[in-house]
Amino acid sequence: MLRYSSVLRSNALRHREISYNQLTPKPDADNPEALKPQKLKLGVRRVMEILMPYSGVRVFEQMRAVVPLAIYLVLFQLIILRQPIDSILLLVGGLTAVIVGLALFMEGLNVGLMPFGTLIGDKLPRKASMPVMLIIIAMLGVGVTFAEPAIGALQAFGASVDVARAPYLYEILNNWTMPLVLLVGAGVGAAAVLGTLRFVYGWSLKPMIYAAVLPTLALTLVVYANPDLRAILGLAWDCGAVTTGPVTVPLVLSLGIGIANSAGKGDSSLSGFGVVTLASLFPILAVLGLSLFVSTQMSAEEIVVAAAAASANVSDAPVGLWEQSPLQEIALGVRAIAPLVLFLMFVLFVVLREGLANKLFTGYGLVLSIVGMCVFNVGLTYGLGAIGAQTGTVLPAAFMAIDLSAVSPIYSAMLGLTLVILFAWFMGFGATLAEPALNALGLTVQNLTNGAFKKSMLMYSVAIGVACGIALGIAKILFEIDLATLLIPLYLFALLLTFFSTEEFVNVAWDSAGVTTGPVTVPLVLAMGLGLGNAVGAVEGFGILSMASIGPIIAVLSMGLIIRFRQSRGAPATTQTKGG
Amino acid sequence: MAGRQITYLTDAQMITCIVQASQADKVVKAAQDVGAQGATITYARGTGVRERMGLLGVAIDEQKEMIRIIVSQEQADRVFEAMYLAGDLDKPGMGIMFMNDLDRIATYIPDEVLNDAKQTKPTRKASSKSKTTKKAGAKK
Amino acid sequence: MITEIGAFLHKGTGSKLLAELEGDKRILGIYVEAGRTEDLFAFREFGSASENDIVTILAEAKNADAIFKLISEKADLTEPQSGLVYQMPLHKRAS
């Protein structure tokens, strides 16, 4: 019989039928290998046909994230701030490096690092006893903190603190560095252990969030009540934000997913989440605790006296963030990944006695992620970071007179301040979209929900959250608002939203807080915070990052609630459609 | 459960199409453009051509998306073709697709659509080609 | 002759069905996987799409009717956009 559709089709598309029998290998008595798969021979054109979309799609994806941000920064500086751009060629080269590096790194994560993490997470509960597993996880948590480059950035920042106005902050950053980093590491380790227990026993994340946030807020209040300690709050909350970077997050997520797959009892498809948010909250508790301890050890006056005595030695300023050679950037990139990979390989090969499923591909992925990280770091320094620093330093010219700009103040105070805050909003938005850890989180969420929760949806809502957070953070510095008066109500609001949200959105929202502040955002924000902080004479420029963490929590939770609200209202209208 | 009645739809076919991850949406879109209702998509891992290409295999995503679409016989070929073209299945490593006959399907059908449709013979192997039955709910 | 009975259902229904049908002698095999759909359900938890469960049951053709009916009832197909059940003949099997 001839169907109508066949007639229709024959007009549309030429087609032929071949029996599949003709194409499959046949047994051959002379050649025992005949049935085995043969290596494919592809012509140059075919190879290009495969490689072009492969690399094109990945590079284009990063271009879409980075180029608008760069264009925005350049235009803002040229048109609004009326400042020429320095060394354009270097900037363009740097930006290209950022794009290529990000594309390489993300592909490396996808092919190498994340399958590697999932494999270990999958094998760990089967092969190792619970205590061994928890010890390995705790070691990993402490290890990743040391590897995180942003921790170093915080320390460098500490040198600029004014002793007289924030004695304890100065004391902790300059004389208690080791305990500080250790405590942050211990916080991350504890978070990893608790998170693992959660996967294994299928606990809901909500009570754990209440249990972690409420004491942190209480301690924040205690510290806030002591005027000498008050300045610590920014550091403590920012420490939480920086612990979770582009290498840590994908690794922790993929490990968690592996464990949740093989040992988990959770119902939700997203039950492998939660470690990242705990890893952001526990270090805050640790640092606040340390500051209270230090305050019982010595008084503010003693610190000021000691600092004055030591100031002769620290007069030579630390190496500027932008004046390092590319070699150092490469070393940083290797340092961030190589030790972790080595440790995980040790766990996989020695402790678990397992092999890799596909050495070629995993090796390719691991090499790609290291190379990508290095290229990205170099590009960041000479491209995005450089232009961010340029814009950051001349930004105060918008509303006040500074030496750098001949025409400052360019605008009236009111308009200038508004412009600065708007600038911060858009920069936060753009920088977040380029953040590799957020990319990885989005990808993981998309995979776990079988594509139902789109990566782009998560990234845009997180970016809006970060943008609002950073704008608020800048406002905090400009108008000298106390951090606690912003943080406490915002976190309480987030807890309220959490109470009403579904487990899926709670998991993703709280984890997205930790991933937003990575290698793209941190230098840009710090440059801007420093520039503005110095210009308006603020005590310290900390606190912006912590605002950038709470922003996305509220944004993602709100998005979940809005979707639910809209759907429950709109449902009766769509009954016409039938599934198929 | 008295009063409840199941409506069976016959003359249905299932198209299964396996493509590289993140390609599914455009394939589904193409299918919907020529009249398919919708699709269910799962993630899967696939091997085959990837392992036979050496290191070049990394360019083929190991993760696949598996699309299942249920269509009426009348629209099956049209949808099949549209999906084939949208998925670029004529390029190496892009994927594979196939089609099965279904005995019957059951799902919720709005009353107004049911009333329009002429009932085919109550036997399962209905041979009648009533277009209205097949198009039950084809309006989106 | 073996028949495959498949169902696209709401998330969570799959594992429930799996537990309920465990021990049913007529069923040769039952598998649950997770997927996404954009228009099967009225409620889309992530805005444009929703997670769903895909249940695949293998049974002798003579039992197919009963099981098809059972699954259709469990899926509560009288509600709009609650899912879909299908039946597909399989010709050969090895087990």
PDB file of C-alpha atoms in Angstrom, chain B residues 65-125:
ATOM      1  CA  GLU B  65      20.388  11.961  24.677  1.00  0.00           C
ATOM      2  CA  MET B  66      17.775   9.390  23.832  1.00  0.00           C
ATOM      3  CA  ILE B  67      14.578  10.827  22.425  1.00  0.00           C
ATOM      4  CA  ARG B  68      11.359   8.852  22.411  1.00  0.00           C
ATOM      5  CA  ILE B  69       8.462  10.218  20.451  1.00  0.00           C
ATOM      6  CA  ILE B  70       5.121   8.536  19.956  1.00  0.00           C
ATOM      7  CA  VAL B  71       3.480   9.387  16.649  1.00  0.00           C
ATOM      8  CA  SER B  72       0.571   8.206  14.570  1.00  0.00           C
ATOM      9  CA  GLN B  73       1.339   5.969  11.624  1.00  0.00           C
ATOM     10  CA  GLU B  74       0.246   8.672   9.257  1.00  0.00           C
ATOM     11  CA  GLN B  75       2.774  11.175  10.514  1.00  0.00           C
ATOM     12  CA  ALA B  76       5.534   8.691  11.357  1.00  0.00           C
ATOM     13  CA  ASP B  77       7.605   8.995   8.193  1.00  0.00           C
ATOM     14  CA  ARG B  78       7.305  12.746   8.106  1.00  0.00           C
ATOM     15  CA  VAL B  79       8.490  13.097  11.683  1.00  0.00           C
ATOM     16  CA  PHE B  80      11.224  10.497  11.198  1.00  0.00           C
ATOM     17  CA  GLU B  81      12.638  12.411   8.273  1.00  0.00           C
ATOM     18  CA  ALA B  82      12.478  15.768   9.953  1.00  0.00           C
ATOM     19  CA  MET B  83      14.351  14.376  12.948  1.00  0.00           C
ATOM     20  CA  TYR B  84      16.959  12.752  10.723  1.00  0.00           C
ATOM     21  CA  LEU B  85      17.698  16.033   8.998  1.00  0.00           C
ATOM     22  CA  ALA B  86      17.640  18.130  12.162  1.00  0.00           C
ATOM     23  CA  GLY B  87      20.018  15.760  13.925  1.00  0.00           C
ATOM     24  CA  ASP B  88      22.485  15.737  11.002  1.00  0.00           C
ATOM     25  CA  LEU B  89      22.450  11.955  11.203  1.00  0.00           C
ATOM     26  CA  ASP B  90      24.143  11.813   7.803  1.00  0.00           C
ATOM     27  CA  LYS B  91      27.396  12.989   9.435  1.00  0.00           C
ATOM     28  CA  PRO B  92      29.765  10.583  11.225  1.00  0.00           C
ATOM     29  CA  GLY B  93      29.176   9.913  14.895  1.00  0.00           C
ATOM     30  CA  MET B  94      26.014  12.001  15.113  1.00  0.00           C
ATOM     31  CA  GLY B  95      23.610   9.274  16.132  1.00  0.00           C
ATOM     32  CA  ILE B  96      21.139   6.643  15.109  1.00  0.00           C
ATOM     33  CA  MET B  97      17.363   6.342  15.021  1.00  0.00           C
ATOM     34  CA  PHE B  98      14.731   3.656  14.565  1.00  0.00           C
ATOM     35  CA  MET B  99      10.995   3.109  14.661  1.00  0.00           C
ATOM     36  CA  ASN B 100       8.749   0.464  16.255  1.00  0.00           C
ATOM     37  CA  ASP B 101       5.104  -0.396  15.750  1.00  0.00           C
ATOM     38  CA  LEU B 102       3.073  -0.084  18.931  1.00  0.00           C
ATOM     39  CA  ASP B 103       0.070  -2.259  19.645  1.00  0.00           C
ATOM     40  CA  ARG B 104      -1.697   0.544  21.411  1.00  0.00           C
ATOM     41  CA  ILE B 105      -1.239   3.503  23.683  1.00  0.00           C
ATOM     42  CA  ALA B 106      -3.282   4.996  26.484  1.00  0.00           C
ATOM     43  CA  THR B 107      -3.196   8.487  27.835  1.00  0.00           C
ATOM     44  CA  TYR B 108      -5.543  11.266  28.830  1.00  0.00           C
ATOM     45  CA  ILE B 109      -7.502  12.567  25.862  1.00  0.00           C
ATOM     46  CA  PRO B 110      -9.621  15.676  26.207  1.00  0.00           C
ATOM     47  CA  ASP B 111     -13.335  14.970  25.801  1.00  0.00           C
ATOM     48  CA  GLU B 112     -13.860  17.337  22.911  1.00  0.00           C
ATOM     49  CA  VAL B 113     -11.169  15.531  20.931  1.00  0.00           C
ATOM     50  CA  LEU B 114     -12.701  12.161  21.838  1.00  0.00           C
ATOM     51  CA  ASN B 115     -16.113  13.192  20.605  1.00  0.00           C
ATOM     52  CA  ASP B 116     -14.709  14.212  17.248  1.00  0.00           C
ATOM     53  CA  ALA B 117     -12.893  10.930  16.764  1.00  0.00           C
ATOM     54  CA  LYS B 118     -14.722   8.040  15.127  1.00  0.00           C
ATOM     55  CA  GLN B 119     -14.365   4.902  17.198  1.00  0.00           C
ATOM     56  CA  THR B 120     -12.450   2.179  15.431  1.00  0.00           C
ATOM     57  CA  LYS B 121     -13.309  -1.484  15.909  1.00  0.00           C
ATOM     58  CA  PRO B 122     -12.974  -2.493  19.547  1.00  0.00           C
ATOM     59  CA  THR B 123     -10.469  -5.177  18.612  1.00  0.00           C
ATOM     60  CA  ARG B 124      -6.872  -4.412  19.297  1.00  0.00           C
ATOM     61  CA  LYS B 125      -5.566  -4.984  15.799  1.00  0.00           C
TER      62      LYS B 125
END
